[in-house]
Amino acid sequence: MSRVGRTTVLVVGGMLVIFVVAVAAMLDSIDRRFRPACLERVPEAPDGEFATVDWETDTDAGVHPVRYDDGLETTFPAPARGTRIVSTLPGITEMVADLGHAHRLVGISPWCDVPEGAQDPRRITVQPFDAEGMLAVRPDLVLLDRRLHLRDLATIRRRAPHVVMLETSRSLPHLVHSMQLLAEVLEGPASGPSPAAGSAHARALAFRARHEALVGSIDPTWEDGAPRVLVLGGWDPLYAMGPGSLLDDMLRTCGAINIACDLGTDASGTFNEELVLARRPGWILATTSAPMPDRMRERWRNVPAMRAGRVAPAHGDDVVRGGPRSLDVLARLHAVLRGTQPPEHLEATK
Amino acid sequence: MRGSLRWVLGLAFVVLATGLALCMGPFGIGPGDVWGALVGQADDTVASDVVRTVRLPRVLLGLLVGAALSISGVLFQALLRNELAEPYLLGVGPGALFGVTLAALWYGEAAMPPAFARGVLAFLGAVGVAAVVFTFARRAVRRPAVTVLLAGIAVGATVHAVASGLLYTLDDWHAVVRWLLGDLGLADYEQVLILGAVVAVAGLLAWLFARDLDVLTLGEETAWYAGVEIRRALWLFGGLGCLLAAAAVAQCGLVGFVGLVVPHIGRRLFGPGHRGLIPASALLGAGLLAIADGLARTLHAPQGLPLAVVTAALGAPVLAALVLRRSAA
């Protein structure tokens, strides 16, 4: 074979390999028809893995924490009851304030509202980590979100060893548990089943009771089949909320199907536009404040949600933050999906 | 291989790649349904919707982006007489990044600025940086091509640093980064028309003056003696190359390797003459990018993969094979 001939064979052979891979991918996609089971029925709630604090009674020092375990893979000494707290998320700041300890906040994230009772806390970022700011406020307790900040944990603990990771953006049961964990970290273990009125424990228990009552009042069955919902966090690129996000859990609680249910468990990700057309959501919840681009309105004109005008703005801070107000969001979401309130009702508070 | 047969195979490759790309995607649609959707006789309205509103403009835009980057690559490799030259070398990539970052800053709350603003500013940024680079070259007394190359690296690095710094101040810089990794997700027919016009005009101009490119590859001095006005050629081919690359970047972000690898494949299959190499690279680049985008939206669905990841995965081994082949010869 001549040199030119061999080169040609090499190049054409390489292109054939590319073709084989492409055909295999095509056949695979046709074979699967891309209809995951989670589109047909509401998936079960994932098993909860909850963080705990172990307490030890010492005759000299009283009760003190000995170990904090985030329920998964990290365990380290628990903080003393925090008196100088840094909150790294708006939802966590709201939780601290809701439990009556806003006055202990010495640092909050740039996106937090300063809660009533807080005394001019410093703005501190975690991503990127503001090490100087963290050291300056001398915190004895840093509150992180497990899903959002796990990767930053080692870096933060080098400057502020006493951290607790809460679960504010994963599911409502995790949020409820996080409220109780936070109450425990702030005020020590509950002394009994009926904590003192006004204490953090009492407030956390009230939150749990409200959650149970609300979930109990929601009928997750639908006569005409479960509504199919797309939760979008961005238009360009198309960004959807999937399993692992608080809104996904709320939809499941309401008996609705998240059409991005196969997005993985990382809460959100880019989502292929053709699946929006193929899976035909009856509702679109937009957690971005940017308006829907005109060309998308045109392309999605046959999507049931568009035809029925069921595109609900969902970018209020109470919707996008996991915190004490999330139960209000669940109630509003249920009312909107049931049709007892207009789509704009989801955005009722700002 | 006979010349005419090669062209038939080249055209067949593009047609086959287009058909294949239309059949690929996270929502499985068979070739019959795709054909039905294209001719308006689909039984499945959802499949028809998906093919006509999402896949077809996306595939067409992919074909055009591939053609634009490939022609641009041919022009820069000939102009700079460097087989490692590629469209982004003259600061086109950083310029586009700078433009998109400015658009994102301007629009504030939105994670990504609208496609029109993004496209216009990416284009202006890319062309602006390339213009600065060519202004440097005007001052060069000797070897302007080398000056352009070095100026491109220097100016590109500076603009990239400034753009990265600005990008860092954005709340949601991830959206810009995702776009820069290559995304044809929101292609529409308007973009297809715009890029189609640019590719047609710039490609035709390059093809008409292809003989000058042939002479330029022999060296500036030889080209000068052959009657080629070096500076004029630099402006013409450099301008066309920048225009094509910037127009492609404005539509879908930075898609690497196509402009670097496809001219090499084209040279192997169709020979070094630019009259043949320009249309051949356009065909090969178009087909390859259409398939790469099909893979990008099918693999790792429903998220998909950035287009640049797939083009690099496909292009790098091909380039390595070509380099090894040549070094062994």
XYZ file of C-alpha atoms in Angstrom:
679
model
C 0.000 0.000 0.000
C 1.416 3.403 -0.850
C 2.082 5.998 1.820
C -0.804 8.186 0.708
C -3.025 5.125 0.643
C -2.119 4.144 4.201
C -2.753 7.662 5.459
C -6.125 7.686 3.778
C -6.995 4.365 5.360
C -5.935 5.725 8.747
C -8.065 8.853 8.478
C -11.074 7.076 6.990
C -10.728 4.366 9.643
C -10.735 7.005 12.390
C -13.855 8.539 10.955
C -15.493 5.136 10.814
C -14.788 4.662 14.515
C -16.479 8.000 15.186
C -19.434 6.846 13.153
C -19.711 3.565 15.035
C -19.724 5.410 18.367
C -22.337 7.818 17.054
C -24.569 5.037 15.745
C -24.236 3.143 19.024
C -25.296 6.234 20.948
C -28.228 6.740 18.600
C -29.414 3.152 18.885
C -29.044 3.313 22.629
C -31.177 6.419 22.811
C -33.846 4.886 20.572
C -33.838 1.678 22.539
C -34.363 3.381 25.850
C -36.926 5.792 24.425
C -35.811 7.804 27.370
C -38.808 7.273 29.577
C -37.506 6.717 33.111
C -39.871 5.163 35.643
C -39.883 8.304 37.759
C -41.932 10.000 35.038
C -44.759 7.519 35.425
C -45.273 7.685 39.157
C -44.192 9.863 42.056
C -40.932 8.430 43.412
C -40.571 7.409 47.038
C -38.849 9.843 49.354
C -35.159 8.994 49.688
C -33.960 7.590 52.974
C -33.041 10.269 55.436
C -29.501 10.487 56.735
C -29.534 12.858 59.619
C -26.750 14.533 61.515
C -26.525 14.000 65.260
C -24.733 15.462 68.226
C -23.616 13.184 71.035
C -23.713 14.691 74.522
C -21.854 13.703 77.637
C -22.596 14.625 81.227
C -19.620 15.718 83.215
C -19.999 16.425 86.909
C -17.722 19.458 86.729
C -18.606 21.030 83.423
C -22.201 19.888 83.159
C -23.541 18.634 79.856
C -21.301 19.299 76.913
C -21.111 18.085 73.331
C -18.460 15.543 72.520
C -19.009 14.625 68.919
C -20.835 15.926 65.897
C -21.637 13.421 63.174
C -23.139 14.627 59.934
C -24.711 11.226 59.327
C -22.604 10.399 56.321
C -18.876 10.392 56.284
C -17.565 13.154 58.501
C -17.300 13.162 62.262
C -15.469 15.680 64.391
C -15.607 17.324 67.807
C -18.780 19.275 68.259
C -18.684 22.995 68.959
C -19.416 24.376 72.347
C -22.770 26.128 72.484
C -22.210 28.865 69.980
C -22.090 32.397 71.272
C -20.391 33.879 68.236
C -22.095 32.387 65.214
C -21.347 32.727 61.515
C -24.189 31.830 59.165
C -23.215 31.111 55.575
C -26.642 31.070 53.898
C -29.717 33.307 54.045
C -31.931 30.354 54.979
C -29.640 29.418 57.866
C -29.644 33.009 59.109
C -33.437 32.897 59.106
C -33.339 29.627 61.034
C -31.054 31.095 63.715
C -33.325 34.119 64.002
C -36.441 31.949 64.074
C -34.984 29.990 66.977
C -34.432 33.247 68.856
C -30.655 33.563 68.632
C -30.141 36.346 66.091
C -28.180 38.349 68.671
C -25.409 35.730 68.527
C -24.744 36.247 64.841
C -21.331 37.847 64.266
C -21.091 36.950 60.576
C -23.581 36.375 57.785
C -23.356 35.835 54.046
C -23.551 38.823 51.665
C -26.999 37.621 50.543
C -28.520 37.415 54.013
C -31.047 39.890 55.309
C -29.900 41.201 58.685
C -32.417 39.720 61.121
C -34.009 41.733 63.852
C -31.906 41.537 66.975
C -28.614 40.967 65.173
C -25.859 43.440 65.991
C -24.270 44.519 62.722
C -22.815 41.138 61.692
C -19.887 41.122 59.297
C -20.454 39.910 55.713
C -18.419 36.757 55.085
C -18.305 34.588 51.984
C -17.578 30.873 51.867
C -17.222 30.556 48.097
C -14.627 31.988 47.739
C -13.648 31.568 51.362
C -13.043 34.843 53.162
C -10.458 33.531 55.613
C -9.554 36.953 56.991
C -13.166 37.852 57.569
C -13.761 34.567 59.326
C -10.764 35.009 61.613
C -11.713 38.608 62.341
C -15.048 37.708 63.918
C -13.581 34.869 66.020
C -16.536 32.516 65.621
C -17.143 29.589 67.933
C -19.747 28.110 65.619
C -19.957 28.191 61.823
C -23.182 26.976 60.252
C -22.856 25.456 56.798
C -25.154 23.731 54.345
C -24.176 20.129 53.809
C -24.977 19.982 50.095
C -23.552 23.360 49.179
C -20.502 23.538 51.407
C -19.217 19.999 51.824
C -16.371 20.652 49.408
C -15.319 23.708 51.419
C -15.416 21.933 54.759
C -11.705 21.185 55.115
C -10.731 24.729 54.133
C -13.170 26.292 56.573
C -12.224 24.003 59.444
C -8.601 25.103 59.173
C -9.734 28.605 60.226
C -12.848 27.805 62.228
C -12.829 24.246 63.586
C -16.292 24.291 65.131
C -18.762 23.809 62.334
C -22.171 22.235 61.981
C -23.571 21.285 58.622
C -27.300 21.705 58.272
C -29.526 20.384 55.500
C -31.536 23.368 54.359
C -31.926 22.687 50.677
C -32.459 18.937 50.325
C -35.886 18.029 51.659
C -38.460 19.201 54.162
C -37.762 16.337 56.609
C -34.089 17.304 56.505
C -35.019 20.911 57.110
C -37.164 19.955 60.088
C -34.357 17.830 61.477
C -31.884 20.649 60.924
C -34.052 23.018 62.961
C -33.963 20.572 65.857
C -30.249 19.929 65.487
C -29.609 23.659 65.479
C -31.741 24.114 68.583
C -29.700 21.411 70.256
C -26.407 22.999 69.273
C -27.588 26.436 70.390
C -29.130 25.492 73.715
C -27.851 22.024 74.571
C -29.884 18.823 74.643
C -33.613 19.104 75.281
C -34.380 18.597 78.934
C -37.633 16.775 78.284
C -40.565 16.336 75.919
C -41.989 19.759 76.818
C -39.291 22.401 76.559
C -39.733 25.861 78.028
C -41.906 28.182 75.971
C -39.886 30.505 73.780
C -36.811 28.310 73.843
C -35.173 27.181 70.626
C -36.320 23.636 71.353
C -39.916 24.747 71.694
C -39.726 26.641 68.415
C -38.127 23.728 66.609
C -40.812 21.394 67.923
C -43.503 23.817 66.769
C -41.921 23.821 63.330
C -41.963 20.026 63.250
C -45.587 19.935 64.376
C -46.547 22.416 61.695
C -44.747 20.386 59.051
C -46.530 17.203 60.098
C -49.910 18.937 60.125
C -49.322 20.479 56.724
C -48.120 17.261 55.110
C -51.051 15.448 56.686
C -53.476 17.903 55.153
C -52.095 17.439 51.632
C -53.778 14.800 49.509
C -51.118 13.517 47.103
C -53.589 11.715 44.845
C -54.932 13.279 41.677
C -58.019 12.207 39.790
C -56.623 13.162 36.392
C -53.134 11.875 37.036
C -50.275 13.536 38.825
C -49.349 16.963 37.426
C -46.043 17.025 35.580
C -43.905 19.953 36.605
C -40.694 21.482 35.310
C -38.747 23.624 37.774
C -36.357 25.914 35.955
C -33.474 27.831 37.461
C -32.282 29.423 34.219
C -33.298 29.788 30.609
C -30.046 29.988 28.786
C -28.585 27.505 29.252
C -31.681 25.646 30.366
C -31.162 24.784 34.008
C -33.590 22.563 35.909
C -34.081 21.496 39.512
C -34.049 17.753 39.999
C -33.878 15.231 42.846
C -32.042 16.528 45.872
C -33.616 19.963 45.739
C -36.154 21.304 48.188
C -38.655 22.099 45.429
C -38.416 18.545 44.126
C -39.277 17.285 47.593
C -42.197 19.709 47.815
C -43.512 18.462 44.467
C -43.257 14.889 45.691
C -45.127 15.867 48.864
C -47.879 17.342 46.697
C -48.019 14.165 44.594
C -46.632 15.917 41.509
C -43.996 14.564 39.131
C -40.828 16.516 38.459
C -40.069 15.923 34.775
C -36.372 16.439 35.515
C -36.514 13.490 37.912
C -33.647 11.726 36.119
C -31.308 14.653 36.473
C -29.251 12.888 39.126
C -29.172 13.723 42.795
C -27.171 16.897 42.698
C -30.303 19.048 42.937
C -29.879 20.871 39.642
C -28.223 20.760 36.266
C -28.504 21.699 32.629
C -31.514 20.115 30.969
C -31.968 19.261 27.325
C -34.652 21.390 25.713
C -36.088 18.604 23.594
C -37.071 16.780 26.776
C -39.256 19.735 27.704
C -41.167 19.223 24.468
C -41.177 15.441 24.828
C -42.228 15.230 28.474
C -44.905 17.894 28.146
C -44.994 19.499 31.610
C -48.367 20.823 32.713
C -46.646 23.333 34.981
C -43.452 25.346 34.745
C -42.062 26.936 37.903
C -39.417 29.552 37.166
C -37.023 30.188 40.033
C -35.080 32.680 37.939
C -36.100 36.299 37.863
C -35.131 36.596 34.198
C -38.145 36.608 31.876
C -38.720 33.685 29.527
C -37.011 34.481 26.210
C -39.441 35.165 23.369
C -38.030 32.488 21.136
C -38.624 29.929 23.866
C -42.258 30.987 24.082
C -42.501 30.281 20.386
C -40.783 26.918 20.523
C -42.695 25.731 23.555
C -46.076 26.863 22.338
C -47.395 23.257 22.262
C -46.236 22.449 25.776
C -49.357 22.054 27.968
C -48.036 24.467 30.613
C -47.663 27.194 27.999
C -51.021 26.562 26.410
C -52.770 26.692 29.769
C -50.809 29.702 31.043
C -49.453 27.686 33.928
C -46.017 29.249 34.177
C -45.555 30.261 37.782
C -42.895 32.703 38.962
C -41.066 31.077 41.844
C -38.122 33.348 42.506
C -39.217 34.897 45.772
C -36.531 34.624 48.406
C -38.722 32.388 50.528
C -39.020 29.945 47.605
C -35.351 29.766 46.772
C -34.135 29.708 50.391
C -34.621 26.648 52.530
C -35.630 27.877 55.945
C -38.457 28.527 58.343
C -40.655 29.998 55.594
C -40.414 26.878 53.411
C -43.589 25.472 54.955
C -45.489 28.541 53.707
C -44.092 27.842 50.242
C -45.288 24.243 50.394
C -48.795 25.390 51.308
C -48.844 27.903 48.463
C -47.418 25.415 45.966
C -50.131 22.934 46.864
C -52.834 25.557 46.434
C -51.439 26.616 43.058
C -51.145 23.063 41.727
C -54.686 22.293 42.902
C -55.926 25.359 41.082
C -57.400 26.996 44.150
C -54.972 29.883 43.709
C -53.541 31.492 40.532
C -49.918 30.747 39.523
C -48.803 34.155 40.811
C -49.795 33.063 44.308
C -46.571 31.077 44.556
C -44.749 34.388 44.517
C -46.968 35.788 47.259
C -44.213 37.123 49.468
C -40.964 38.815 48.637
C -8.575 8.041 -4.747
C -9.933 9.897 -7.756
C -10.824 13.559 -7.215
C -14.488 13.303 -8.110
C -14.990 10.252 -5.898
C -13.499 12.129 -2.964
C -15.969 14.955 -3.405
C -18.876 12.517 -3.634
C -17.691 10.859 -0.434
C -17.275 14.265 1.222
C -20.829 15.287 0.354
C -22.140 11.867 1.398
C -20.368 12.280 4.728
C -22.162 15.569 5.400
C -25.565 14.147 4.394
C -25.030 11.052 6.514
C -23.784 13.102 9.462
C -26.816 15.380 9.222
C -29.199 12.428 9.180
C -27.388 10.786 12.042
C -27.362 13.964 14.104
C -31.098 14.410 13.562
C -31.683 10.912 14.936
C -29.540 11.474 18.034
C -30.779 12.954 21.259
C -32.087 12.090 24.693
C -35.600 11.611 23.341
C -35.436 8.570 21.106
C -36.845 9.250 17.650
C -36.349 6.697 14.899
C -35.185 7.610 11.389
C -38.725 7.109 10.022
C -40.219 9.620 12.458
C -37.387 12.062 11.750
C -38.081 11.853 8.033
C -41.815 12.221 8.656
C -41.175 15.325 10.752
C -38.944 16.847 8.078
C -41.466 16.363 5.266
C -44.419 17.327 7.457
C -46.017 13.893 7.556
C -45.191 12.794 11.079
C -47.648 10.610 12.971
C -46.105 11.638 16.265
C -46.650 15.359 16.923
C -44.206 15.384 19.836
C -41.475 13.901 17.646
C -42.320 16.435 14.972
C -42.090 19.261 17.508
C -38.739 18.028 18.799
C -37.230 17.575 15.333
C -38.479 20.774 13.746
C -38.147 23.228 16.604
C -35.126 21.913 18.470
C -33.019 19.434 16.544
C -33.132 20.788 13.005
C -31.977 24.334 13.828
C -29.415 22.887 16.188
C -28.012 20.505 13.587
C -27.993 23.196 10.902
C -26.215 25.620 13.215
C -23.746 22.883 14.127
C -22.995 22.281 10.451
C -22.374 25.980 9.911
C -20.236 26.400 13.039
C -18.138 23.417 11.959
C -17.722 24.844 8.474
C -16.877 28.320 9.798
C -14.254 27.111 12.261
C -12.704 24.765 9.714
C -12.378 27.406 6.999
C -11.021 29.787 9.603
C -8.470 27.165 10.623
C -7.374 26.671 7.027
C -6.901 30.411 6.584
C -4.852 30.899 9.748
C -2.684 27.853 9.166
C -1.856 29.083 5.671
C -1.441 32.702 6.658
C 0.825 32.010 9.597
C 2.480 29.014 7.912
C 2.006 27.150 11.135
C 0.100 23.913 11.282
C -0.660 24.480 14.951
C -2.384 27.764 14.210
C -6.089 27.815 14.915
C -8.885 30.401 14.943
C -8.601 31.243 18.628
C -4.911 32.009 18.449
C -5.399 35.643 17.502
C -7.354 36.478 20.598
C -10.746 35.692 19.101
C -11.654 33.387 22.002
C -10.667 35.745 24.817
C -12.293 38.608 22.897
C -15.584 36.720 22.734
C -15.292 35.849 26.426
C -14.739 39.531 27.193
C -17.826 40.485 25.175
C -20.057 37.900 26.841
C -18.783 38.889 30.281
C -19.603 42.538 29.572
C -23.081 41.488 28.418
C -23.575 39.463 31.599
C -22.461 42.414 33.728
C -24.786 44.722 31.819
C -27.804 42.484 32.292
C -27.073 41.945 35.978
C -29.668 39.634 37.518
C -30.104 37.290 34.583
C -27.680 34.383 34.726
C -26.954 34.788 31.031
C -27.684 37.772 28.809
C -30.121 37.248 25.927
C -28.740 35.462 22.896
C -28.816 38.560 20.720
C -26.844 40.731 23.143
C -24.479 37.885 23.865
C -23.924 37.234 20.190
C -23.364 40.865 19.259
C -20.971 41.568 22.138
C -19.088 38.301 21.657
C -18.667 39.190 18.009
C -17.562 42.752 18.748
C -15.155 41.546 21.428
C -13.607 38.955 19.143
C -13.260 41.277 16.164
C -12.028 44.101 18.412
C -9.230 42.022 19.876
C -8.273 40.697 16.434
C -8.152 44.290 15.157
C -5.754 45.224 17.959
C -3.587 42.246 17.066
C -3.480 43.247 13.408
C -2.634 46.821 14.349
C 0.490 45.452 16.011
C 1.304 43.651 12.793
C 1.084 46.886 10.799
C 4.108 48.144 12.692
C 6.159 45.102 11.829
C 8.776 45.840 9.203
C 9.691 42.203 8.644
C 7.880 38.912 9.138
C 4.414 40.366 9.877
C 2.930 36.863 10.126
C 5.126 35.968 13.096
C 4.339 39.332 14.654
C 0.624 38.613 14.307
C 1.087 35.244 15.991
C 3.015 36.636 18.945
C 0.785 39.681 19.261
C -2.242 37.354 19.256
C -0.858 35.365 22.152
C 0.081 38.491 24.137
C -3.129 40.449 23.558
C -5.244 37.313 23.988
C -3.660 36.565 27.359
C -4.197 40.137 28.527
C -7.833 40.215 27.467
C -8.394 36.781 28.984
C -7.040 38.008 32.313
C -9.289 41.070 32.283
C -12.341 39.026 31.231
C -11.675 36.405 33.917
C -11.386 39.115 36.540
C -14.706 40.615 35.475
C -16.281 37.167 35.274
C -15.306 36.513 38.856
C -17.460 39.424 40.013
C -20.614 37.860 38.549
C -23.018 36.089 40.877
C -23.610 33.267 38.432
C -20.413 32.997 36.438
C -21.058 29.274 35.977
C -23.623 30.052 33.277
C -21.068 32.019 31.262
C -18.468 29.297 31.699
C -20.952 26.629 30.583
C -21.716 28.643 27.475
C -18.041 29.132 26.752
C -17.531 25.375 26.781
C -19.714 25.183 23.711
C -23.483 25.001 23.616
C -25.830 24.756 20.665
C -28.803 24.207 22.961
C -30.760 27.291 22.027
C -30.080 27.385 18.320
C -32.836 28.879 16.195
C -33.400 29.560 12.505
C -32.464 33.222 12.844
C -28.999 32.265 14.030
C -28.778 29.753 11.192
C -29.547 32.463 8.653
C -27.031 34.916 10.110
C -24.190 32.418 10.342
C -25.143 30.908 6.987
C -24.739 34.305 5.331
C -21.365 34.902 7.007
C -20.046 31.459 6.050
C -21.276 31.790 2.467
C -19.772 35.236 1.863
C -16.501 34.716 3.752
C -16.049 31.204 2.398
C -16.617 32.348 -1.163
C -14.158 35.237 -0.811
C -11.520 32.926 0.650
C -12.083 30.439 -2.144
C -11.797 33.128 -4.824
C -8.398 34.250 -3.491
C -7.251 30.731 -2.653
C -4.331 30.916 -5.102
C -2.773 33.679 -2.973
C -2.979 31.357 0.015
C -1.153 28.655 -1.929
C 1.681 31.070 -2.654
C 1.726 32.416 0.900
C 2.425 28.967 2.284
C 5.746 29.046 0.378
C 6.934 31.978 2.481
C 6.415 35.726 2.535
C 9.433 36.482 0.395
C 8.424 33.992 -2.288
C 4.870 35.282 -2.164
C 6.133 38.843 -2.538
C 8.170 37.898 -5.595
C 5.111 36.083 -6.959
C 3.180 39.324 -6.805
C 1.148 38.758 -3.634
C 0.744 41.912 -1.595
C 1.583 40.491 1.841
C -0.141 43.107 3.978
C -3.269 43.044 1.870
C -3.350 39.257 2.090
C -2.821 39.451 5.841
C -5.750 41.796 6.252
C -7.969 39.891 3.831
C -7.411 36.341 5.069
C -6.869 37.358 8.679
C -10.032 39.409 8.567
C -12.027 36.602 6.998
C -10.641 34.071 9.469
C -11.504 36.305 12.422
C -14.946 37.024 11.013
C -15.736 33.329 10.633
C -14.370 32.357 14.041
C -16.008 35.277 15.808
C -19.367 34.577 14.168
C -19.146 30.936 15.243
C -18.105 31.813 18.793
C -20.925 34.341 19.045
C -23.441 31.590 18.277
C -22.224 28.747 20.445
C -19.214 29.632 22.591
C -15.705 28.290 22.280
C -15.541 24.985 20.441
C -11.968 23.850 20.247
C -10.050 21.442 18.047
C -12.320 21.723 14.991
C -10.350 24.591 13.475
C -7.090 22.858 14.322
C -7.786 19.257 13.317
C -10.108 19.474 10.332
C -7.635 21.301 8.029
C -5.129 18.516 8.699
C -7.670 15.842 7.746
C -8.662 17.882 4.728
C -5.062 18.131 3.559
C -4.628 14.357 3.861
C -7.777 13.555 1.945
C -8.002 16.378 -0.584
C -4.452 17.655 -0.889
C -2.833 20.969 0.094
C -4.265 23.169 -2.689
C -6.539 25.745 -1.087
C -9.072 25.759 -3.938
C -9.945 22.239 -2.843
C -8.961 22.448 0.806
C -11.351 25.266 1.722
C -14.590 23.553 0.582
C -13.302 20.156 1.691
C -12.568 21.410 5.206
C -15.955 23.088 5.298
C -17.655 19.766 4.496
C -15.587 17.729 6.933
C -15.882 20.294 9.735
C -19.624 20.589 9.227
C -20.162 16.838 9.405
C -17.856 16.316 12.355
C -19.408 19.075 14.427
C -22.937 17.841 13.699
C -21.990 14.381 14.972
C -20.095 15.809 17.927
C -23.143 17.839 18.942
C -25.351 14.778 18.542
C -23.073 12.919 20.932
C -22.933 15.908 23.289
C -26.697 15.965 23.720
C -27.121 12.173 23.847
C -24.309 11.098 26.131
C -24.852 11.916 29.791
C -28.476 12.896 29.099
C -30.541 14.710 30.190
C -27.815 17.185 31.164
C -25.688 16.582 28.112
C -22.002 17.319 27.775
C -20.353 20.584 26.752
C -19.702 20.524 23.028
C -16.040 21.448 23.492
C -15.525 18.313 25.591
C -16.764 16.092 22.777
C -14.853 17.892 20.024
C -11.678 17.635 22.088
C -12.314 13.944 22.779
C -12.833 13.277 19.077
C -10.253 15.692 17.717
C -7.289 15.049 19.976
C -6.807 11.354 19.045
C -7.199 12.151 15.356
C -4.610 14.921 15.612
C -2.279 12.660 17.589
C -2.619 9.932 14.957
C -1.865 12.373 12.181
C 1.189 13.741 14.003
C 2.518 10.257 14.757
C 1.898 9.212 11.204
C 3.821 12.191 9.870
C 6.712 11.863 12.285
C 7.063 8.202 11.345
C 7.096 8.975 7.645
